[in-house]
PDB file of C-alpha atoms in Angstrom:
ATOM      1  CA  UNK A   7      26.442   9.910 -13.396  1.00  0.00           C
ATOM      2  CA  UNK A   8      24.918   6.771 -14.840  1.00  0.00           C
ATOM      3  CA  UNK A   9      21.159   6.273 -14.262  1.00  0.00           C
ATOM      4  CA  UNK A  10      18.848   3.277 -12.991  1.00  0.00           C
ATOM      5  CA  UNK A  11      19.640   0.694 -15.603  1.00  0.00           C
ATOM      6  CA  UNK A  12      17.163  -2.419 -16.313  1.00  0.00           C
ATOM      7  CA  UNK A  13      17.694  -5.754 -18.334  1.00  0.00           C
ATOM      8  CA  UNK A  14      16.349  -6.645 -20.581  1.00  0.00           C
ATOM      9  CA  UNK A  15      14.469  -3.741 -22.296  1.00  0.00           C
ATOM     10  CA  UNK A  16      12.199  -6.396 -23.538  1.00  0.00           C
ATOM     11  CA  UNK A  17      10.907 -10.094 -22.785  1.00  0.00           C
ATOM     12  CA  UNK A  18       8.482 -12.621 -24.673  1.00  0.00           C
ATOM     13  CA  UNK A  19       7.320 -15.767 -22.700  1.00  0.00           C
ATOM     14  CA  UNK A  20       5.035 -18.217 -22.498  1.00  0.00           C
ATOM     15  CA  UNK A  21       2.639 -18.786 -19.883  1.00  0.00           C
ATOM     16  CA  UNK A  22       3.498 -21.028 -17.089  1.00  0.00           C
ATOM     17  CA  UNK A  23       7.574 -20.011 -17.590  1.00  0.00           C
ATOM     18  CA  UNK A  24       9.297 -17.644 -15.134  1.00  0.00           C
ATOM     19  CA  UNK A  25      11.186 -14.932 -15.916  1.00  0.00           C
ATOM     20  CA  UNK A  26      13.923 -12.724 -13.567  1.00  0.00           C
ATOM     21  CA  UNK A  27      14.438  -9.191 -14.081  1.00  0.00           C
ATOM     22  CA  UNK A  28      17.295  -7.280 -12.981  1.00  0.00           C
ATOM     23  CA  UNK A  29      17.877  -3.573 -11.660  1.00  0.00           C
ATOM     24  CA  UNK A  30      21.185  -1.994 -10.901  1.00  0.00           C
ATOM     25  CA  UNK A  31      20.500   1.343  -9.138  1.00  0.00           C
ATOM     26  CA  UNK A  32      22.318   4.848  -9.631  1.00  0.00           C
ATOM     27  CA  UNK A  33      25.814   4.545  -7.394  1.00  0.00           C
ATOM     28  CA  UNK A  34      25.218   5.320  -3.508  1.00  0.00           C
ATOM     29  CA  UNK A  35      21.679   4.170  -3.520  1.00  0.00           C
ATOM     30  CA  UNK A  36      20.676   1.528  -1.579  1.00  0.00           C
ATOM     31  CA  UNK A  37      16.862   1.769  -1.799  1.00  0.00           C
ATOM     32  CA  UNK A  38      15.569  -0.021  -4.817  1.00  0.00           C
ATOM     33  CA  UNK A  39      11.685  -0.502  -5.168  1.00  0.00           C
ATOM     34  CA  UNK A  40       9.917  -1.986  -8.132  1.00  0.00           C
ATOM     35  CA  UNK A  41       6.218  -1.700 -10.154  1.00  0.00           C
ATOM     36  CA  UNK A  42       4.024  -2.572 -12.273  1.00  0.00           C
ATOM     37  CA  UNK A  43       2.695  -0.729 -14.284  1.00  0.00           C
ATOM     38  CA  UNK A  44      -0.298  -1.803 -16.878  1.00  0.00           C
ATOM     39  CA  UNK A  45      -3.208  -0.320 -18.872  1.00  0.00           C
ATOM     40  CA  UNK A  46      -5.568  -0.793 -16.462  1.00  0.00           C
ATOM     41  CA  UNK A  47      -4.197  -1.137 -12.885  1.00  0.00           C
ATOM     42  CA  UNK A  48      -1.809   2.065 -13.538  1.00  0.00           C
ATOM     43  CA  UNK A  49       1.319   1.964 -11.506  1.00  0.00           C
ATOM     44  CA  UNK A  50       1.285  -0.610  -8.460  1.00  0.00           C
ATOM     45  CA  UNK A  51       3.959  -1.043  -5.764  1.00  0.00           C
ATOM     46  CA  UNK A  52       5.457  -4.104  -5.902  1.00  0.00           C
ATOM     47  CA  UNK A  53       8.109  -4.507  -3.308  1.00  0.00           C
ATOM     48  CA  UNK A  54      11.110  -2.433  -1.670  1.00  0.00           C
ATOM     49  CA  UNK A  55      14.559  -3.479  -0.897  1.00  0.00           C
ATOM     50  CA  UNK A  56      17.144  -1.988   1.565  1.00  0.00           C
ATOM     51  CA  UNK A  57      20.314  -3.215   2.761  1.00  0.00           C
ATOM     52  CA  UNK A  58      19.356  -6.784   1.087  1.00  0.00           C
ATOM     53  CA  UNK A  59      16.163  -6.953   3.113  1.00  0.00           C
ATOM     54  CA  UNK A  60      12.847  -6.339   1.797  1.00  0.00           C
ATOM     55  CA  UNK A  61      11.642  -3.646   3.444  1.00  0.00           C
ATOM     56  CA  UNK A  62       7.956  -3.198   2.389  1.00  0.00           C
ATOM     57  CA  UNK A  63       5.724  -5.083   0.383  1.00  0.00           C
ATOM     58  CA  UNK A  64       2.644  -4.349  -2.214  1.00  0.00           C
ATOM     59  CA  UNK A  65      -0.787  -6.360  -2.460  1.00  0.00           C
ATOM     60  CA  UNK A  66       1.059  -9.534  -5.180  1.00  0.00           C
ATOM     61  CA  UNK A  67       0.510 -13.081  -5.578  1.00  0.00           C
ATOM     62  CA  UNK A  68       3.412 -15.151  -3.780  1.00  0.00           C
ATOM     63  CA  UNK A  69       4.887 -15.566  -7.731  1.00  0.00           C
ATOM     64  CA  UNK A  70       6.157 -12.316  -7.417  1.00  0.00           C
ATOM     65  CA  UNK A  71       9.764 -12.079  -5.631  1.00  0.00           C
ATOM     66  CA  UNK A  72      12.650 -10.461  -5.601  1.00  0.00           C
ATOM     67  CA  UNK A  73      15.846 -10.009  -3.838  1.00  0.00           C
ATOM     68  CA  UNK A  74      18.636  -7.290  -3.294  1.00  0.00           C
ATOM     69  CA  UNK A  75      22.731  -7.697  -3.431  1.00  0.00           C
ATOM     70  CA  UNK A  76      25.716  -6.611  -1.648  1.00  0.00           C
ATOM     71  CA  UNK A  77      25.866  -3.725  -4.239  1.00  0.00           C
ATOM     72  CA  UNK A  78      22.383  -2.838  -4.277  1.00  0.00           C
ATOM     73  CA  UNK A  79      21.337  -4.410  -7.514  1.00  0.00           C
ATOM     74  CA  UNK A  80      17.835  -6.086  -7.243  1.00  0.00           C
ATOM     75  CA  UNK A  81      15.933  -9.164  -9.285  1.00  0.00           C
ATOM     76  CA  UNK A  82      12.478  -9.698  -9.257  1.00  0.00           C
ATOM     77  CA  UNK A  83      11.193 -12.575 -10.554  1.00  0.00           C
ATOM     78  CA  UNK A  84       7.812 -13.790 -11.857  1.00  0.00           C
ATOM     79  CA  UNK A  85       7.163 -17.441 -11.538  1.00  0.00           C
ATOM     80  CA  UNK A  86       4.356 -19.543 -13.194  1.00  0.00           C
ATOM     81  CA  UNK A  87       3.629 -17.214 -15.137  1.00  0.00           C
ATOM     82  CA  UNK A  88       0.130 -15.698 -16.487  1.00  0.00           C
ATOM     83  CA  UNK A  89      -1.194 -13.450 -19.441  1.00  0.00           C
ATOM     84  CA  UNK A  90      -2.355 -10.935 -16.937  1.00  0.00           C
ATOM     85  CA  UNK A  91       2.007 -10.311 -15.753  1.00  0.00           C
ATOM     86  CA  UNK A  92       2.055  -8.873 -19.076  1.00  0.00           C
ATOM     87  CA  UNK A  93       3.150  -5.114 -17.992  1.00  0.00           C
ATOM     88  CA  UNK A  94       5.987  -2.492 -18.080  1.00  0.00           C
ATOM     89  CA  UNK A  95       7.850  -3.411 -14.797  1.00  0.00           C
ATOM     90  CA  UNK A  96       9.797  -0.097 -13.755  1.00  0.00           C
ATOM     91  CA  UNK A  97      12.515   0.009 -10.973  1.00  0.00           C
ATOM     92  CA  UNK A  98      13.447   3.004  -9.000  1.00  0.00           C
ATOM     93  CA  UNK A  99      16.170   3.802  -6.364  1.00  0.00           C
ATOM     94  CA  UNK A 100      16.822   6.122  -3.815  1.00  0.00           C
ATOM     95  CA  UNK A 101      19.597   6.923  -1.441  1.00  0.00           C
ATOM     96  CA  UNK A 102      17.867   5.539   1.730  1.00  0.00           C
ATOM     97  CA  UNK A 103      16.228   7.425   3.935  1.00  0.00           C
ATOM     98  CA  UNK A 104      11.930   7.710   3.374  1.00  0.00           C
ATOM     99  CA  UNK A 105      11.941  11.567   2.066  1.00  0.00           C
ATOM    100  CA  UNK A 106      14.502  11.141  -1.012  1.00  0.00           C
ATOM    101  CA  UNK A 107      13.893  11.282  -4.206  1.00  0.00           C
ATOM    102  CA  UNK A 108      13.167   8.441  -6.446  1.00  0.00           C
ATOM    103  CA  UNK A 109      14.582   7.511  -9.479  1.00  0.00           C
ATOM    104  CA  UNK A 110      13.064   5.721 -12.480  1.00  0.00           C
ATOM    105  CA  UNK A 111      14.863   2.985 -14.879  1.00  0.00           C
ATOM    106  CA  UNK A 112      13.818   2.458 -18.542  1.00  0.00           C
ATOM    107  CA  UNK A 113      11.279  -0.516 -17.690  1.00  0.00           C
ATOM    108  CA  UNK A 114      11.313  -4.061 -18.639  1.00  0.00           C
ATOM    109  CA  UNK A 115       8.400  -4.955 -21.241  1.00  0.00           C
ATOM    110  CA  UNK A 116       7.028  -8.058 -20.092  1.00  0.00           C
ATOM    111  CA  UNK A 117       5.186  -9.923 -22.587  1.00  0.00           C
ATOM    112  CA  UNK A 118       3.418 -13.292 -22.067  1.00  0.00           C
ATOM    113  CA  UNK A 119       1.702 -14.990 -24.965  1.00  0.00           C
TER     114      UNK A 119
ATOM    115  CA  UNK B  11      -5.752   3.396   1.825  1.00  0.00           C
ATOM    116  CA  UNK B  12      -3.976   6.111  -0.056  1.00  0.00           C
ATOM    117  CA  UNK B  13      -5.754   7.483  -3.352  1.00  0.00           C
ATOM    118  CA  UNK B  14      -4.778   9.408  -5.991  1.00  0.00           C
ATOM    119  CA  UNK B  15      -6.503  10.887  -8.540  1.00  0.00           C
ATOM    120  CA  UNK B  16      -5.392  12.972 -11.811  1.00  0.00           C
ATOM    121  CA  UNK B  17      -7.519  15.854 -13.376  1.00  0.00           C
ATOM    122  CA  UNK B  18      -8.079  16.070 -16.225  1.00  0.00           C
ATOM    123  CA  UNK B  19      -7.264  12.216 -17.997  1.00  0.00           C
ATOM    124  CA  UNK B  20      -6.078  14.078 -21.338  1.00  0.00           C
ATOM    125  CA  UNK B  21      -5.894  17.445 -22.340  1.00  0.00           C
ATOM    126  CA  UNK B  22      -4.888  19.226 -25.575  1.00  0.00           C
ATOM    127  CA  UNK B  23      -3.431  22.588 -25.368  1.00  0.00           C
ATOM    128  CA  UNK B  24      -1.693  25.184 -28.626  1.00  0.00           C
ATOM    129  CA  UNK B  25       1.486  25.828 -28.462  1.00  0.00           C
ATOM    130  CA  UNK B  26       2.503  28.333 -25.791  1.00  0.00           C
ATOM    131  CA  UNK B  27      -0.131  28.332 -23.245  1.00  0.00           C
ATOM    132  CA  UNK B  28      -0.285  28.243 -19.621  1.00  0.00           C
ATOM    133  CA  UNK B  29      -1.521  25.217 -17.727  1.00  0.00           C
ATOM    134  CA  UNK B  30      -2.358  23.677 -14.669  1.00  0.00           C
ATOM    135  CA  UNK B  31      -2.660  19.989 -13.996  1.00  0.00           C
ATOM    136  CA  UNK B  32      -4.341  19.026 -11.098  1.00  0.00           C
ATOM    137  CA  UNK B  33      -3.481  16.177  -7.768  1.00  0.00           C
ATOM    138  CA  UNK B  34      -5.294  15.410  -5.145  1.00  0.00           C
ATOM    139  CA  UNK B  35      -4.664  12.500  -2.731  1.00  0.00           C
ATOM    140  CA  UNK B  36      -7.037  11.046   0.338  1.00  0.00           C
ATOM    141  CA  UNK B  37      -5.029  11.010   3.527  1.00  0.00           C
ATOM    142  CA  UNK B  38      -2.985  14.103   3.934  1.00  0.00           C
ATOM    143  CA  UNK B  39      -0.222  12.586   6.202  1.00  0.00           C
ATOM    144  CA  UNK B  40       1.922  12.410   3.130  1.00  0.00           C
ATOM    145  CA  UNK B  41       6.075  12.254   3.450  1.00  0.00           C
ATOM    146  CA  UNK B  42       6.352  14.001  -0.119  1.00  0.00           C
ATOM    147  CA  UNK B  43       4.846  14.518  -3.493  1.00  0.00           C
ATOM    148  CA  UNK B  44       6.156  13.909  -6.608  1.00  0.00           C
ATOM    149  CA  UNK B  45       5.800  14.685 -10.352  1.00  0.00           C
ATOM    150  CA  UNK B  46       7.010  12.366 -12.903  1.00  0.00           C
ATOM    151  CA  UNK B  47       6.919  12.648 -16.804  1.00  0.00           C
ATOM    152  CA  UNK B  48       6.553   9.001 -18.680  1.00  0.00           C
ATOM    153  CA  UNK B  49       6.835   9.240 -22.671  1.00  0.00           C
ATOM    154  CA  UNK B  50       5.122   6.273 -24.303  1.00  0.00           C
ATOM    155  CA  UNK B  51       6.663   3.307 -23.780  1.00  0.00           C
ATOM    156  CA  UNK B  52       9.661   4.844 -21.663  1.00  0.00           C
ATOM    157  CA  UNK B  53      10.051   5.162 -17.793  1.00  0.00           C
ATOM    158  CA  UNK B  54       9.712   7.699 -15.564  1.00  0.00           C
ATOM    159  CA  UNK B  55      11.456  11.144 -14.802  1.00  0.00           C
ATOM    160  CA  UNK B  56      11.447  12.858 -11.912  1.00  0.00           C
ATOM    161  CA  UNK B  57      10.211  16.675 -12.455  1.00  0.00           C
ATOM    162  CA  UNK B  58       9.635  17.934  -9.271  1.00  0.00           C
ATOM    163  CA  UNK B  59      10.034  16.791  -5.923  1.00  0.00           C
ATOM    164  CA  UNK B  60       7.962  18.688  -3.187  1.00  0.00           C
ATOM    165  CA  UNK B  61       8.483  17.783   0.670  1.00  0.00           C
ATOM    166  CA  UNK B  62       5.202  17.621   3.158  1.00  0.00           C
ATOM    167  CA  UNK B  63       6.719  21.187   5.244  1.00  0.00           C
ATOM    168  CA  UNK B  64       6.550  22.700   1.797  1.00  0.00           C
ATOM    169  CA  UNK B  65       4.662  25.129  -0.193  1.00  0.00           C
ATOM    170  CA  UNK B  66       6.194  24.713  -3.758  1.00  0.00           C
ATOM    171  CA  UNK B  67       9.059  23.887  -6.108  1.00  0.00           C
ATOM    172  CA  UNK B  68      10.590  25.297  -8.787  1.00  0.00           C
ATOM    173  CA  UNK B  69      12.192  24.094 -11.881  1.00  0.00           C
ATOM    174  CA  UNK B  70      12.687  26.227 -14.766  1.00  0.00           C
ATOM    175  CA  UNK B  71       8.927  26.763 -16.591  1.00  0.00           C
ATOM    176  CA  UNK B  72       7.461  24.416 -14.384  1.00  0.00           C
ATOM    177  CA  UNK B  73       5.969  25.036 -10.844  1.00  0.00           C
ATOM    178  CA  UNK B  74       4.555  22.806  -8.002  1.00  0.00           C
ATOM    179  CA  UNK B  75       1.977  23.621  -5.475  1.00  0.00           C
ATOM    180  CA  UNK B  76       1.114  21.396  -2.772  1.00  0.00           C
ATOM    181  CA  UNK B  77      -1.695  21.757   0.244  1.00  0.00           C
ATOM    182  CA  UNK B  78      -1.408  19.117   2.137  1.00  0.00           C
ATOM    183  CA  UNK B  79      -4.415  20.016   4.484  1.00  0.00           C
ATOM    184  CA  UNK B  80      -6.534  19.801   1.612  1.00  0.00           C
ATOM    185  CA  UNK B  81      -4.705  16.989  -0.349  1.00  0.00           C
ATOM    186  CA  UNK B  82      -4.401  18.841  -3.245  1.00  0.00           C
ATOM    187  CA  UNK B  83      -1.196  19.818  -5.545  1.00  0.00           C
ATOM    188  CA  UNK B  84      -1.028  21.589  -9.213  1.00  0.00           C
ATOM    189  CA  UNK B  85       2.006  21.557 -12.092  1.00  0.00           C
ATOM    190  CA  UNK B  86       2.016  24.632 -13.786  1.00  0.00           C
ATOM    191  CA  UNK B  87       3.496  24.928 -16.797  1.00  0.00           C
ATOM    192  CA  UNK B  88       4.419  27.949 -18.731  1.00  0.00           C
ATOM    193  CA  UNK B  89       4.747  28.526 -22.188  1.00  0.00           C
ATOM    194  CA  UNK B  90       3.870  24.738 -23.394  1.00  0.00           C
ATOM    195  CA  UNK B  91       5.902  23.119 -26.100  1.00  0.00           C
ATOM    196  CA  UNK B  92       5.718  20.278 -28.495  1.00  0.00           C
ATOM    197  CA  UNK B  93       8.182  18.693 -26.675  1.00  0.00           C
ATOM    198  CA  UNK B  94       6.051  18.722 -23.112  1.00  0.00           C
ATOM    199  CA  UNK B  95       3.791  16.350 -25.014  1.00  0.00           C
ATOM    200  CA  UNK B  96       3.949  13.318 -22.323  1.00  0.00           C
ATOM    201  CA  UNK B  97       2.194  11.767 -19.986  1.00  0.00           C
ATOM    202  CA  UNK B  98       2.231  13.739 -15.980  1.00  0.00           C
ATOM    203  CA  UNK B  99       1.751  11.823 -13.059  1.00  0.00           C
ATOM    204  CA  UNK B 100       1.959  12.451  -9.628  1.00  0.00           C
ATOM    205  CA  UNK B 101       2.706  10.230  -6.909  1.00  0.00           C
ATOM    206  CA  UNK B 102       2.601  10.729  -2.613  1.00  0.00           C
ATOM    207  CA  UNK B 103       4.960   8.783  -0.297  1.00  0.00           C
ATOM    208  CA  UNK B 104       3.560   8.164   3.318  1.00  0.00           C
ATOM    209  CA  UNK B 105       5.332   8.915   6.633  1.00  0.00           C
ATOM    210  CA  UNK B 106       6.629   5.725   7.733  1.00  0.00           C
ATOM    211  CA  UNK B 107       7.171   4.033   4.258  1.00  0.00           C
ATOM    212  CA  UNK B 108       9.178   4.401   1.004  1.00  0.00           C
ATOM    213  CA  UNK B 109       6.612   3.179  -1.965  1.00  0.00           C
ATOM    214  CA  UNK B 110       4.431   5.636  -4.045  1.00  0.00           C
ATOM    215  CA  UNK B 111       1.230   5.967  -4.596  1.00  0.00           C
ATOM    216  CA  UNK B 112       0.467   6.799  -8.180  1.00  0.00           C
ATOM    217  CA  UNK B 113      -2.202   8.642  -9.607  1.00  0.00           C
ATOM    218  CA  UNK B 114      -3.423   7.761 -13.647  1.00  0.00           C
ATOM    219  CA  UNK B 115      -1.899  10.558 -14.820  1.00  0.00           C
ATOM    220  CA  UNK B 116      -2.888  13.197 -16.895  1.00  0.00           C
ATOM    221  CA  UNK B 117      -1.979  12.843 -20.985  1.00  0.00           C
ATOM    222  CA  UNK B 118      -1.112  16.021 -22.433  1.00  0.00           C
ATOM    223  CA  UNK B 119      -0.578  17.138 -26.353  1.00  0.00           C
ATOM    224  CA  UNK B 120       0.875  20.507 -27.279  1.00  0.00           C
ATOM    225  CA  UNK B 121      -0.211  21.404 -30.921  1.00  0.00           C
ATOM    226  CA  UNK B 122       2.768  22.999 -32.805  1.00  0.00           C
TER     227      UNK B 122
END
């Protein structure tokens, strides 16, 4: 069965732009959580969607968002963007409940110049 | 808050040894543990998944040990391969919520 899938694979922009990112989750799951992950912060929790409600959220600036469909596919988006968003922003989904598995997409490369 | 730390950074290891990489998290009321394997610029994949009421996992030459009392887990892997070149992480999920905590994972380099 088909994995996490993110688009795009990768992204230039400039500062001050926004950008959305999109993550379609592995049929049946409706958990879909996001990251960041850079050189030196490692890999830090964004936010988690359920059932089109955001379930939990990390320690980010109010420019980070996101949302969650009807079919479980999430955005996040970046707005006013800075050099320090550059990053590889990974998805993951899960069925639901708190002790499942979770599943990694590809990534987004996020550059900002 | 939850911390988690990844022994050693990098390690380089001839082809077909053993080895252990090493886990250990702060607060021990940990949900599950995970091990991922990230290949340079790539995401993520799941390894080994190893629930709080358990000891270890299996899967094929790799092996997961957790102690949750002591906040500790190990990956052993047998009989390393160029291929097992990656970077390991591990990551804990708390009782009551569905993020991750990630360590810095561990860089290994199997020499042919």
């Amino acid at each position: 069965k088909a994995g996490v899938t993110q688009t795009p694979r990768y992204l230039i922009k400039t500062r001050g732009q926004q950008v959305t990112l999109s993550c379609s989750p592995i049929s049946g799951h409706r958990s879909v959580s996001w990251y960041q992950q850079t050189p030196g912060q490692g890999l830090q929790f964004l936010f988690e969607y359920f059932s089109e409600t955001q379930r939990n959220k990390g320690n980010f600036p109010g420019r980070f968002s996101g949302r969650q469909f009807s079919n479980s596919r999430s955005e996040m988006n970046v707005s006013t963007l800075e050099l320090g968003d550059s990053a590889l922003y990974l998805c993951a989904s899960s069925l639901a409940g708190t002790g499942t598995e979770a599943f990694f997409g590809q990534g987004t490369r996020l550059t900002v110049v | 808050k939850q911390e988690v730390t990844q022994i050693p950074a990098a390690l380089s290891v001839p082809e077909g040894e053993n080895l252990v990489l090493n886990c250990s998290f702060t607060d021990s009321a940990i949900y599950n543990l995970q091990w991922f394997r990230q290949d340079p610029g790539k995401g993520l994949t799941s390894l080994l998944l190893i629930q709080s009421s358990q000891r270890e996992q299996t899967s094929g030459r790799l092996n997961a040990s957790l102690d949750k009392s002591s906040g500790r887990s190990t990956l052993y892997i047998a009989a390393s391969q160029p291929g097992d070149s990656a970077t390991y992480l591990c990551a804990v999920k708390e009782s009551g919520a569905n993020n991750l905590f990630f360590g810095t994972g561990t860089r290994l380099t199997v020499i042919p």
